[in-house]
Amino acid sequence: MKRIGIIDLGSNNARLVVFELFGESYFTVIDEYEESVRLGQDMEKGALLKPMRIAETIKILRFFKKLADSYKVDKIIAVATSAVRMAKNQRSFLDEIQSSCGIKLRVLSEEEEAMLIYRSVINSLDVPKGLVVEIGGGSTKIVYYNRRTILNYASLPFGAVTLTDMFKEKQLSPNEQAIAIEKFIKKQFDAIDWLKDIDQETQMIGVGGSFRNLFKIYQMTHKYPLNSVHNYHMNVDDFQELYDMIKGLDLDRKKKIKGIAANRADILTAAFAIIKSFTELFNFDMFILGRAGIREGIIFQEELPISNDKPMSDIMQYSIDTILAYHNIEKTHITHVVHLSKQLFIQLRVLHKLSKSYLKILLLAANLHDIGRLVKFYDHQKHSCYFIHNAHLYGVTHREMVLAGFVASCHHNEEITNAEWLRFRGIITEEDLENVKKLGVILRIAESLDRSHSGVVKNINCDILGDSAIMKLEVEDNADLEIRSAMKAFTEFKKFFHKNLEIL
């Protein structure tokens, strides 16, 4: 087991994340700490880091060092981005950090930053073709990729802090300022020729603090039931509604809006103007929010050799395996239940008539259906549901996460209360309820067919004859316990599949 502290010193914020590496190639976050430093503020006048900002940054980095030391980290990896990269007094700043804090800061080049952002996105989101937008305080990074390859990248020399500084002295009303920023940004796009060649199938992905704050505002104002920003698909119309709400407000009124971080209230209009400009330029009707950024990119690139040659082939399974390894859960039984669940889904397709997208939901539920036992055995299916709904899962959309949680919750029985279901309206639909219960029955039978955790049932062959669904088992030993257990799902099977269940 190894612990790594990663410090990301940006133009607006400084953040420490403490990662724990374990197993073959897994990691998890065990703590993080963020502070506003505004290192890039007023830098356009001479490109110098201001003494007051430097002093504040040193104080914050000392806090970070103390916290990292408390976790006995094996090493600290500290990187700085655009503000330090552009500063004429960069060398003296780095030397002062080294001598005052005992931290060696590495200044990332534009290419390195683009690669780290790409690595974090491609290993955490199942998006084949993406245009990644990362809004920093002093710059805006764009990375365009297709499958496993970066096609182009650019670092625009403006971010939420610098744009706010540029327009705050022009005696404009808040609304006029937003319009002026949008016009300025769109002109900058003209200098990037490759933006004109973006494929129509490309999806926009937003990463960084401004996008996380956007989600928080949406969550608070719309009472969105999930806490995970990762892989949230935001409609541009919903974004526009929030942008229209805040762009005309003065600072005091912005701070009163639920979800707005105090250290971002003054720069949020500029950040949202950048988002608006991208959605308009490419006529996106939706964009995806990503939780992983430069810090996760560093872990993937420098600490996990498994992802160096090529990105993760199965992002969801890697994320699931991380959870199971972290909690020391033995995988043999889980793997077998997943295997049997997949067989049943495929062979019963003529009865359930569900699309392939539901198979992914079933497999997620099958992998984590027993995770609630970490709390206690009794009612563990309810704890499993809660865990899945609140897990930090890569490669899984919010809808898939919600439905998989409910599948896990009803693999012992079919009961899902109306109140539980309605809490997630807007993410899931009414017709999903019966589909979830069908998947719950499949999972219940699959788990029952490995009741002794011995793998006695190797494979299942299903025949649909008249009023019956006949499951013929390939076994290597006596499977009476497994068959008896699976037949307890007879009533639910008939209710949802309209056939009598026979197991031979």
Coordinates of C-alpha atoms in Angstrom, one line a residue:
M1 CA 0.0 0.0 0.0
K2 CA 1.3 3.4 -1.0
R3 CA 0.2 7.0 -0.3
I4 CA 0.7 9.9 -2.7
G5 CA 0.0 13.5 -2.0
I6 CA -0.7 15.5 -5.2
I7 CA -0.7 19.3 -5.1
D8 CA -2.3 21.2 -8.0
L9 CA -1.4 24.9 -7.9
G10 CA -3.7 26.7 -10.3
S11 CA -4.3 30.3 -11.1
N12 CA -7.4 30.4 -8.9
N13 CA -7.2 27.6 -6.4
A14 CA -4.6 25.3 -4.8
R15 CA -5.7 21.7 -4.0
L16 CA -4.1 18.8 -2.2
V17 CA -5.5 15.3 -2.8
V18 CA -4.1 12.4 -0.9
F19 CA -4.4 9.1 -2.8
E20 CA -4.0 5.6 -1.5
L21 CA -2.6 3.1 -4.0
F22 CA -3.3 -0.6 -3.3
G23 CA -3.8 -4.0 -4.9
E24 CA -2.4 -4.5 -8.4
S25 CA -3.2 -1.1 -9.8
Y26 CA -6.0 0.6 -7.9
F27 CA -6.3 3.9 -6.1
T28 CA -8.8 5.9 -4.0
V29 CA -8.9 9.3 -2.5
I30 CA -8.6 9.4 1.3
D31 CA -8.6 13.2 1.8
E32 CA -8.5 16.5 0.0
Y33 CA -8.1 20.1 0.9
E34 CA -8.7 23.2 -1.3
E35 CA -8.0 26.9 -0.8
S36 CA -8.4 30.0 -3.0
V37 CA -5.0 31.6 -3.8
R38 CA -5.9 33.8 -6.8
L39 CA -2.2 33.5 -7.9
G40 CA -3.1 34.6 -11.4
Q41 CA -5.0 37.7 -10.4
D42 CA -3.8 41.0 -12.0
M43 CA -1.0 39.2 -13.7
E44 CA -1.6 40.8 -17.1
K45 CA 0.2 43.9 -15.8
G46 CA 3.8 42.8 -16.1
A47 CA 3.2 39.0 -15.9
L48 CA 4.6 39.0 -12.4
L49 CA 3.2 37.0 -9.5
K50 CA 2.4 39.5 -6.8
P51 CA 4.2 39.4 -3.4
M52 CA 0.8 39.2 -1.5
R53 CA -0.3 36.3 -3.6
I54 CA 3.0 34.5 -3.2
A55 CA 2.9 34.9 0.6
E56 CA -0.6 33.5 0.7
T57 CA 0.4 30.6 -1.5
I58 CA 3.3 29.8 0.7
K59 CA 1.0 29.7 3.8
I60 CA -1.4 27.4 2.0
L61 CA 1.3 25.1 0.8
R62 CA 2.6 24.8 4.3
F63 CA -0.9 23.6 5.4
F64 CA -0.8 21.1 2.6
K65 CA 2.6 19.8 3.6
K66 CA 1.4 19.4 7.2
L67 CA -1.7 17.5 6.1
A68 CA 0.3 15.3 3.7
D69 CA 2.8 14.5 6.4
S70 CA 0.0 13.5 8.8
Y71 CA -1.0 10.8 6.4
K72 CA 2.6 9.6 6.1
V73 CA 2.6 10.0 2.3
D74 CA 5.4 8.2 0.5
K75 CA 5.9 11.2 -1.7
I76 CA 4.4 14.5 -2.8
I77 CA 4.0 15.4 -6.4
A78 CA 3.4 19.1 -6.8
V79 CA 2.6 20.8 -10.1
A80 CA 1.8 24.3 -11.2
T81 CA -0.1 25.4 -14.2
S82 CA -0.7 28.6 -16.3
A83 CA -0.1 31.4 -13.7
V84 CA 3.3 30.1 -12.8
R85 CA 4.1 29.0 -16.4
M86 CA 3.6 32.6 -17.6
A87 CA 5.2 34.4 -14.7
K88 CA 8.5 36.2 -15.3
N89 CA 9.5 35.7 -11.7
Q90 CA 8.8 31.9 -12.0
R91 CA 12.3 30.9 -10.9
S92 CA 12.5 32.9 -7.8
F93 CA 8.9 31.8 -6.9
L94 CA 9.8 28.1 -7.3
D95 CA 13.0 28.5 -5.2
E96 CA 11.1 30.3 -2.4
I97 CA 8.5 27.5 -2.3
Q98 CA 11.3 24.9 -2.1
S99 CA 13.1 26.6 0.7
S100 CA 10.0 27.7 2.6
C101 CA 7.8 24.6 2.3
G102 CA 10.1 21.8 1.3
I103 CA 8.0 21.2 -1.8
K104 CA 9.5 21.0 -5.3
L105 CA 7.0 22.4 -7.7
R106 CA 7.0 21.2 -11.3
V107 CA 5.7 23.6 -13.9
L108 CA 3.6 21.8 -16.5
S109 CA 4.0 22.7 -20.1
E110 CA 0.8 23.1 -22.2
E111 CA 1.4 19.7 -23.8
E112 CA 1.9 18.0 -20.4
E113 CA -1.3 19.6 -19.0
A114 CA -3.3 18.5 -22.1
M115 CA -2.0 14.9 -21.8
L116 CA -2.9 14.7 -18.1
I117 CA -6.4 16.0 -18.7
Y118 CA -6.8 13.5 -21.5
R119 CA -5.6 10.6 -19.4
S120 CA -8.0 11.4 -16.6
V121 CA -11.0 11.7 -19.0
I122 CA -10.3 8.7 -21.2
N123 CA -9.9 6.4 -18.1
S124 CA -12.9 7.7 -16.2
L125 CA -15.6 8.4 -18.9
D126 CA -16.9 6.1 -21.5
V127 CA -17.0 8.7 -24.2
P128 CA -15.4 7.6 -27.5
K129 CA -15.0 11.0 -29.1
G130 CA -14.7 14.1 -27.0
L131 CA -13.9 17.8 -26.8
V132 CA -12.6 18.3 -23.2
V133 CA -12.9 21.9 -21.8
E134 CA -11.0 22.6 -18.6
I135 CA -11.6 26.2 -17.3
G136 CA -8.8 27.3 -15.0
G137 CA -8.3 30.7 -13.4
G138 CA -5.7 31.9 -15.9
S139 CA -6.2 29.6 -19.0
T140 CA -8.7 27.4 -20.7
K141 CA -7.5 24.1 -21.9
I142 CA -9.1 22.3 -24.9
V143 CA -8.3 18.7 -25.8
Y144 CA -9.9 16.9 -28.8
Y145 CA -9.6 13.2 -28.9
N146 CA -11.0 10.2 -30.8
R147 CA -11.1 6.9 -29.0
R148 CA -7.5 6.3 -27.9
T149 CA -5.7 9.3 -29.6
I150 CA -5.4 13.0 -28.9
L151 CA -6.1 14.7 -32.2
N152 CA -5.4 18.3 -31.1
Y153 CA -5.1 20.5 -28.0
A154 CA -4.9 24.2 -27.2
S155 CA -4.4 26.4 -24.2
L156 CA -6.2 29.6 -24.5
P157 CA -4.5 32.4 -22.5
F158 CA -7.6 33.3 -20.5
G159 CA -9.6 31.8 -17.7
A160 CA -12.3 32.7 -15.2
V161 CA -10.0 34.9 -13.1
T162 CA -8.2 36.7 -16.0
L163 CA -11.4 37.4 -17.9
T164 CA -13.0 38.8 -14.8
D165 CA -10.0 41.1 -14.3
M166 CA -10.0 42.2 -18.0
F167 CA -13.6 43.4 -17.9
K168 CA -14.2 44.6 -14.4
E169 CA -12.8 48.1 -15.0
K170 CA -14.8 48.8 -18.1
Q171 CA -17.8 50.3 -16.1
L172 CA -20.2 47.7 -17.6
S173 CA -23.3 46.4 -15.9
P174 CA -23.1 42.7 -14.9
N175 CA -25.2 41.7 -18.0
E176 CA -23.1 43.9 -20.4
Q177 CA -19.9 42.4 -18.9
A178 CA -21.2 38.9 -19.7
I179 CA -22.0 39.8 -23.3
A180 CA -18.6 41.5 -23.7
I181 CA -16.8 38.4 -22.4
E182 CA -18.7 36.1 -24.8
K183 CA -17.8 38.3 -27.8
F184 CA -14.1 38.3 -26.7
I185 CA -14.0 34.5 -26.4
K186 CA -15.6 33.9 -29.7
K187 CA -13.0 36.0 -31.4
Q188 CA -10.3 33.9 -29.9
F189 CA -11.8 30.8 -31.4
D190 CA -11.0 32.1 -34.9
A191 CA -7.2 31.6 -34.2
I192 CA -7.7 27.8 -33.7
D193 CA -8.1 26.4 -37.2
W194 CA -8.7 22.8 -36.1
L195 CA -11.8 23.8 -34.2
K196 CA -13.5 24.0 -37.6
D197 CA -12.9 20.3 -38.2
I198 CA -14.6 18.9 -35.1
D199 CA -16.6 15.8 -35.9
Q200 CA -20.4 16.1 -35.4
E201 CA -20.4 13.0 -33.2
T202 CA -18.1 14.7 -30.7
Q203 CA -19.4 15.2 -27.2
M204 CA -18.3 18.1 -25.0
I205 CA -16.8 17.2 -21.6
G206 CA -16.4 19.8 -18.9
V207 CA -13.8 19.3 -16.1
G208 CA -12.5 21.6 -13.3
G209 CA -13.9 23.6 -10.5
S210 CA -16.2 25.8 -12.5
F211 CA -18.1 22.8 -13.9
R212 CA -18.2 21.2 -10.4
N213 CA -19.7 24.5 -9.1
L214 CA -22.2 24.6 -12.0
F215 CA -23.4 21.1 -11.0
K216 CA -23.7 22.2 -7.3
I217 CA -25.9 25.1 -8.3
Y218 CA -28.1 22.9 -10.4
Q219 CA -28.3 20.3 -7.7
M220 CA -29.3 22.9 -5.1
T221 CA -31.8 24.8 -7.2
H222 CA -33.4 21.7 -8.8
K223 CA -33.2 19.4 -5.7
Y224 CA -31.3 16.9 -7.8
P225 CA -31.1 13.7 -5.8
L226 CA -27.5 12.5 -6.5
N227 CA -24.4 14.0 -5.2
S228 CA -22.0 12.8 -7.8
V229 CA -21.0 15.4 -10.4
H230 CA -19.1 12.7 -12.4
N231 CA -20.8 11.8 -15.7
Y232 CA -23.7 14.1 -15.2
H233 CA -25.2 14.9 -18.6
M234 CA -26.4 18.5 -18.5
N235 CA -28.8 19.9 -21.0
V236 CA -27.7 23.2 -22.5
D237 CA -31.2 24.5 -21.8
D238 CA -30.7 23.8 -18.1
F239 CA -27.3 25.5 -18.2
Q240 CA -28.7 28.5 -20.1
E241 CA -31.4 28.9 -17.4
L242 CA -28.7 29.1 -14.7
Y243 CA -26.5 31.4 -16.7
D244 CA -29.4 33.8 -17.4
M245 CA -30.2 33.7 -13.7
I246 CA -26.7 34.7 -12.5
K247 CA -25.1 36.8 -15.2
G248 CA -27.2 40.0 -14.5
L249 CA -26.6 39.8 -10.7
D250 CA -24.2 41.9 -8.7
L251 CA -21.7 40.1 -6.5
D252 CA -23.7 40.3 -3.3
R253 CA -26.8 38.7 -4.9
K254 CA -24.7 36.0 -6.5
K255 CA -23.3 34.9 -3.2
K256 CA -26.8 34.3 -1.9
I257 CA -27.6 31.7 -4.6
K258 CA -27.5 28.2 -3.1
G259 CA -24.6 26.2 -4.3
I260 CA -22.3 29.0 -5.4
A261 CA -18.9 28.6 -3.8
A262 CA -17.8 31.8 -2.0
N263 CA -14.4 31.8 -3.7
R264 CA -16.0 31.5 -7.2
A265 CA -18.9 33.9 -6.9
D266 CA -17.1 36.8 -8.6
I267 CA -15.6 34.7 -11.4
L268 CA -18.6 32.5 -12.2
T269 CA -20.0 34.7 -14.9
A270 CA -16.8 34.6 -16.8
A271 CA -16.6 30.8 -16.4
F272 CA -20.2 30.4 -17.6
A273 CA -19.5 32.7 -20.5
I274 CA -16.7 30.4 -21.7
I275 CA -19.1 27.4 -21.4
K276 CA -21.8 29.3 -23.3
S277 CA -19.4 30.2 -26.1
F278 CA -18.4 26.5 -26.6
T279 CA -21.9 25.2 -26.7
E280 CA -22.9 27.9 -29.2
L281 CA -19.9 27.4 -31.4
F282 CA -20.5 23.6 -31.9
N283 CA -24.3 23.7 -31.4
F284 CA -24.1 21.2 -28.5
D285 CA -27.4 20.5 -26.9
M286 CA -25.8 18.6 -24.0
F287 CA -22.4 18.4 -22.3
I288 CA -20.9 15.9 -19.8
L289 CA -19.4 16.8 -16.5
G290 CA -16.2 15.0 -15.4
R291 CA -14.9 14.7 -11.8
A292 CA -11.4 13.5 -12.7
G293 CA -8.8 16.1 -13.7
I294 CA -5.1 16.7 -13.7
R295 CA -4.6 15.1 -10.3
E296 CA -6.1 11.8 -11.4
G297 CA -4.2 12.1 -14.7
I298 CA -1.0 12.2 -12.7
I299 CA -1.9 9.0 -10.9
F300 CA -2.8 7.2 -14.1
Q301 CA 0.3 8.4 -15.9
E302 CA 3.0 8.3 -13.3
E303 CA 1.8 5.7 -10.7
L304 CA -0.3 3.1 -12.7
P305 CA 1.7 1.5 -15.5
I306 CA -1.4 -0.4 -16.4
S307 CA -2.8 2.7 -18.1
N308 CA 0.4 3.9 -19.8
D309 CA 0.4 1.9 -23.0
K310 CA -3.4 2.3 -23.6
P311 CA -6.4 3.5 -21.7
M312 CA -8.5 1.1 -19.6
S313 CA -10.5 -1.2 -21.8
D314 CA -13.4 -1.6 -19.4
I315 CA -13.7 1.6 -17.3
M316 CA -16.8 0.4 -15.3
Q317 CA -15.2 -2.9 -14.4
Y318 CA -12.0 -1.2 -13.3
S319 CA -14.0 1.1 -11.1
I320 CA -15.9 -1.9 -9.6
D321 CA -12.7 -3.9 -9.1
T322 CA -11.3 -0.9 -7.3
I323 CA -14.2 -0.9 -4.8
L324 CA -14.0 -4.6 -4.2
A325 CA -10.2 -4.6 -3.7
Y326 CA -10.4 -1.6 -1.3
H327 CA -12.9 -3.5 0.8
N328 CA -11.0 -6.8 0.5
I329 CA -14.1 -8.5 -0.9
E330 CA -13.5 -12.0 -2.3
K331 CA -14.4 -12.0 -6.0
T332 CA -15.0 -15.6 -6.9
H333 CA -18.7 -15.7 -6.0
I334 CA -19.3 -12.2 -7.5
T335 CA -17.6 -13.2 -10.7
H336 CA -19.8 -16.3 -11.0
V337 CA -23.0 -14.4 -10.3
V338 CA -22.1 -11.9 -13.0
H339 CA -21.4 -14.8 -15.4
L340 CA -24.8 -16.5 -14.7
S341 CA -26.6 -13.2 -14.8
K342 CA -25.3 -12.4 -18.2
Q343 CA -26.2 -15.9 -19.5
L344 CA -29.8 -15.5 -18.2
F345 CA -30.2 -12.0 -19.7
I346 CA -29.1 -13.2 -23.1
Q347 CA -31.1 -16.4 -23.1
L348 CA -34.3 -14.9 -21.7
R349 CA -34.2 -11.9 -24.1
V350 CA -37.3 -13.3 -26.0
L351 CA -39.2 -12.9 -22.8
H352 CA -37.9 -9.7 -21.2
K353 CA -37.4 -7.9 -24.6
L354 CA -34.9 -5.4 -23.0
S355 CA -32.2 -3.6 -25.0
K356 CA -28.5 -4.3 -24.6
S357 CA -28.2 -1.1 -22.5
Y358 CA -30.0 -2.9 -19.7
L359 CA -27.3 -5.6 -19.6
K360 CA -24.8 -3.1 -18.4
I361 CA -27.2 -2.1 -15.6
L362 CA -27.6 -5.8 -14.7
L363 CA -23.8 -6.4 -14.6
L364 CA -23.2 -3.4 -12.4
A365 CA -25.9 -4.6 -10.0
A366 CA -24.5 -8.1 -10.1
N367 CA -21.0 -7.0 -9.2
L368 CA -22.2 -4.9 -6.2
H369 CA -25.4 -6.6 -5.1
D370 CA -23.8 -7.8 -1.9
I371 CA -21.7 -4.7 -1.1
G372 CA -24.3 -3.8 1.6
R373 CA -23.1 -6.7 3.7
L374 CA -20.3 -4.3 4.7
V375 CA -22.9 -2.6 6.9
K376 CA -24.8 -5.7 8.0
F377 CA -26.4 -8.9 6.5
Y378 CA -30.0 -8.0 7.4
D379 CA -31.5 -5.8 4.7
H380 CA -28.2 -5.7 3.0
Q381 CA -29.9 -5.2 -0.4
K382 CA -31.1 -1.8 0.8
H383 CA -27.5 -0.9 1.8
S384 CA -26.3 -2.1 -1.5
C385 CA -28.7 0.2 -3.2
Y386 CA -27.6 3.2 -1.2
F387 CA -23.9 2.3 -1.9
I388 CA -24.4 2.1 -5.6
H389 CA -26.4 5.4 -5.7
N390 CA -23.6 7.1 -3.8
A391 CA -20.5 5.4 -5.2
H392 CA -17.9 7.3 -7.2
L393 CA -18.1 5.0 -10.2
Y394 CA -16.2 5.6 -13.5
G395 CA -17.8 4.7 -16.8
V396 CA -21.4 4.8 -15.5
T397 CA -24.1 7.4 -16.2
H398 CA -26.4 8.7 -13.4
R399 CA -29.3 6.8 -14.9
E400 CA -27.4 3.5 -15.0
M401 CA -26.3 4.1 -11.4
V402 CA -29.8 4.7 -10.2
L403 CA -31.3 1.7 -12.0
A404 CA -28.5 -0.6 -10.9
G405 CA -29.1 0.4 -7.3
F406 CA -32.7 -0.5 -7.6
V407 CA -31.9 -3.8 -9.3
A408 CA -29.6 -4.7 -6.3
S409 CA -32.3 -3.6 -3.9
C410 CA -34.9 -6.0 -5.2
H411 CA -32.8 -9.1 -5.8
H412 CA -34.2 -10.5 -2.6
N413 CA -37.7 -9.3 -3.2
E414 CA -39.5 -7.1 -5.7
E415 CA -40.5 -4.3 -3.3
I416 CA -39.5 -0.7 -4.3
T417 CA -41.6 1.9 -2.6
N418 CA -43.3 4.6 -4.6
A419 CA -41.5 7.3 -2.5
E420 CA -38.1 5.7 -3.3
W421 CA -38.8 5.6 -7.0
L422 CA -40.3 9.1 -7.3
R423 CA -37.2 10.6 -5.6
F424 CA -35.3 10.0 -8.8
R425 CA -38.0 11.1 -11.3
G426 CA -36.3 13.1 -14.0
I427 CA -33.4 10.6 -14.1
I428 CA -35.5 7.5 -14.7
T429 CA -38.9 6.8 -16.3
E430 CA -42.1 5.1 -15.3
E431 CA -41.4 2.2 -17.7
D432 CA -38.0 1.6 -16.1
L433 CA -39.8 0.3 -12.9
E434 CA -41.0 -3.0 -14.5
N435 CA -37.7 -3.4 -16.3
V436 CA -35.8 -3.1 -13.0
K437 CA -38.0 -5.7 -11.4
K438 CA -37.3 -8.1 -14.3
L439 CA -33.6 -7.6 -13.9
G440 CA -34.0 -8.1 -10.1
V441 CA -35.6 -11.5 -10.7
I442 CA -32.7 -12.5 -13.1
L443 CA -30.2 -11.4 -10.5
R444 CA -32.0 -13.3 -7.7
I445 CA -32.0 -16.5 -9.7
A446 CA -28.3 -16.1 -10.7
E447 CA -27.3 -15.5 -7.1
S448 CA -29.3 -18.5 -5.9
L449 CA -27.6 -20.7 -8.5
D450 CA -24.4 -20.1 -6.6
R451 CA -26.0 -20.3 -3.2
S452 CA -23.1 -22.4 -1.8
H453 CA -20.5 -20.1 -3.3
S454 CA -18.9 -23.2 -4.8
G455 CA -19.5 -22.6 -8.5
V456 CA -21.3 -25.9 -8.8
V457 CA -23.5 -24.5 -11.6
K458 CA -21.2 -23.9 -14.6
N459 CA -23.7 -22.8 -17.3
I460 CA -27.4 -22.4 -18.0
N461 CA -29.3 -23.3 -21.1
C462 CA -32.8 -21.9 -21.4
D463 CA -35.6 -23.3 -23.5
I464 CA -39.0 -21.6 -23.8
L465 CA -41.7 -24.3 -24.3
G466 CA -45.4 -23.5 -24.1
D467 CA -46.1 -22.0 -20.7
S468 CA -42.7 -22.8 -19.3
A469 CA -39.2 -21.4 -19.2
I470 CA -37.0 -24.4 -18.7
M471 CA -33.5 -23.8 -17.3
K472 CA -31.1 -26.8 -17.9
L473 CA -28.1 -26.5 -15.7
E474 CA -24.6 -27.8 -16.4
V475 CA -23.3 -28.8 -13.0
E476 CA -20.2 -30.5 -11.7
D477 CA -21.6 -31.7 -8.4
N478 CA -24.9 -31.9 -6.6
A479 CA -26.9 -28.6 -7.1
D480 CA -30.0 -29.4 -5.1
L481 CA -29.4 -26.4 -2.7
E482 CA -29.0 -24.1 -5.7
I483 CA -32.1 -25.3 -7.5
R484 CA -34.2 -25.2 -4.4
S485 CA -33.1 -21.6 -3.7
A486 CA -33.6 -20.4 -7.2
M487 CA -37.1 -21.9 -7.4
K488 CA -38.2 -19.5 -4.6
A489 CA -38.3 -16.9 -7.4
F490 CA -41.1 -18.9 -9.1
T491 CA -43.9 -16.4 -8.3
E492 CA -41.9 -13.3 -9.3
F493 CA -40.7 -15.0 -12.4
K494 CA -44.2 -15.8 -13.6
K495 CA -45.4 -12.3 -12.7
F496 CA -42.8 -10.5 -14.9
F497 CA -42.0 -13.1 -17.6
H498 CA -45.5 -14.7 -17.8
K499 CA -44.0 -18.2 -17.8
N500 CA -43.7 -21.0 -15.3
L501 CA -40.1 -21.5 -14.1
E502 CA -38.6 -25.0 -14.3
I503 CA -35.0 -25.8 -13.4
L504 CA -33.5 -29.1 -14.3

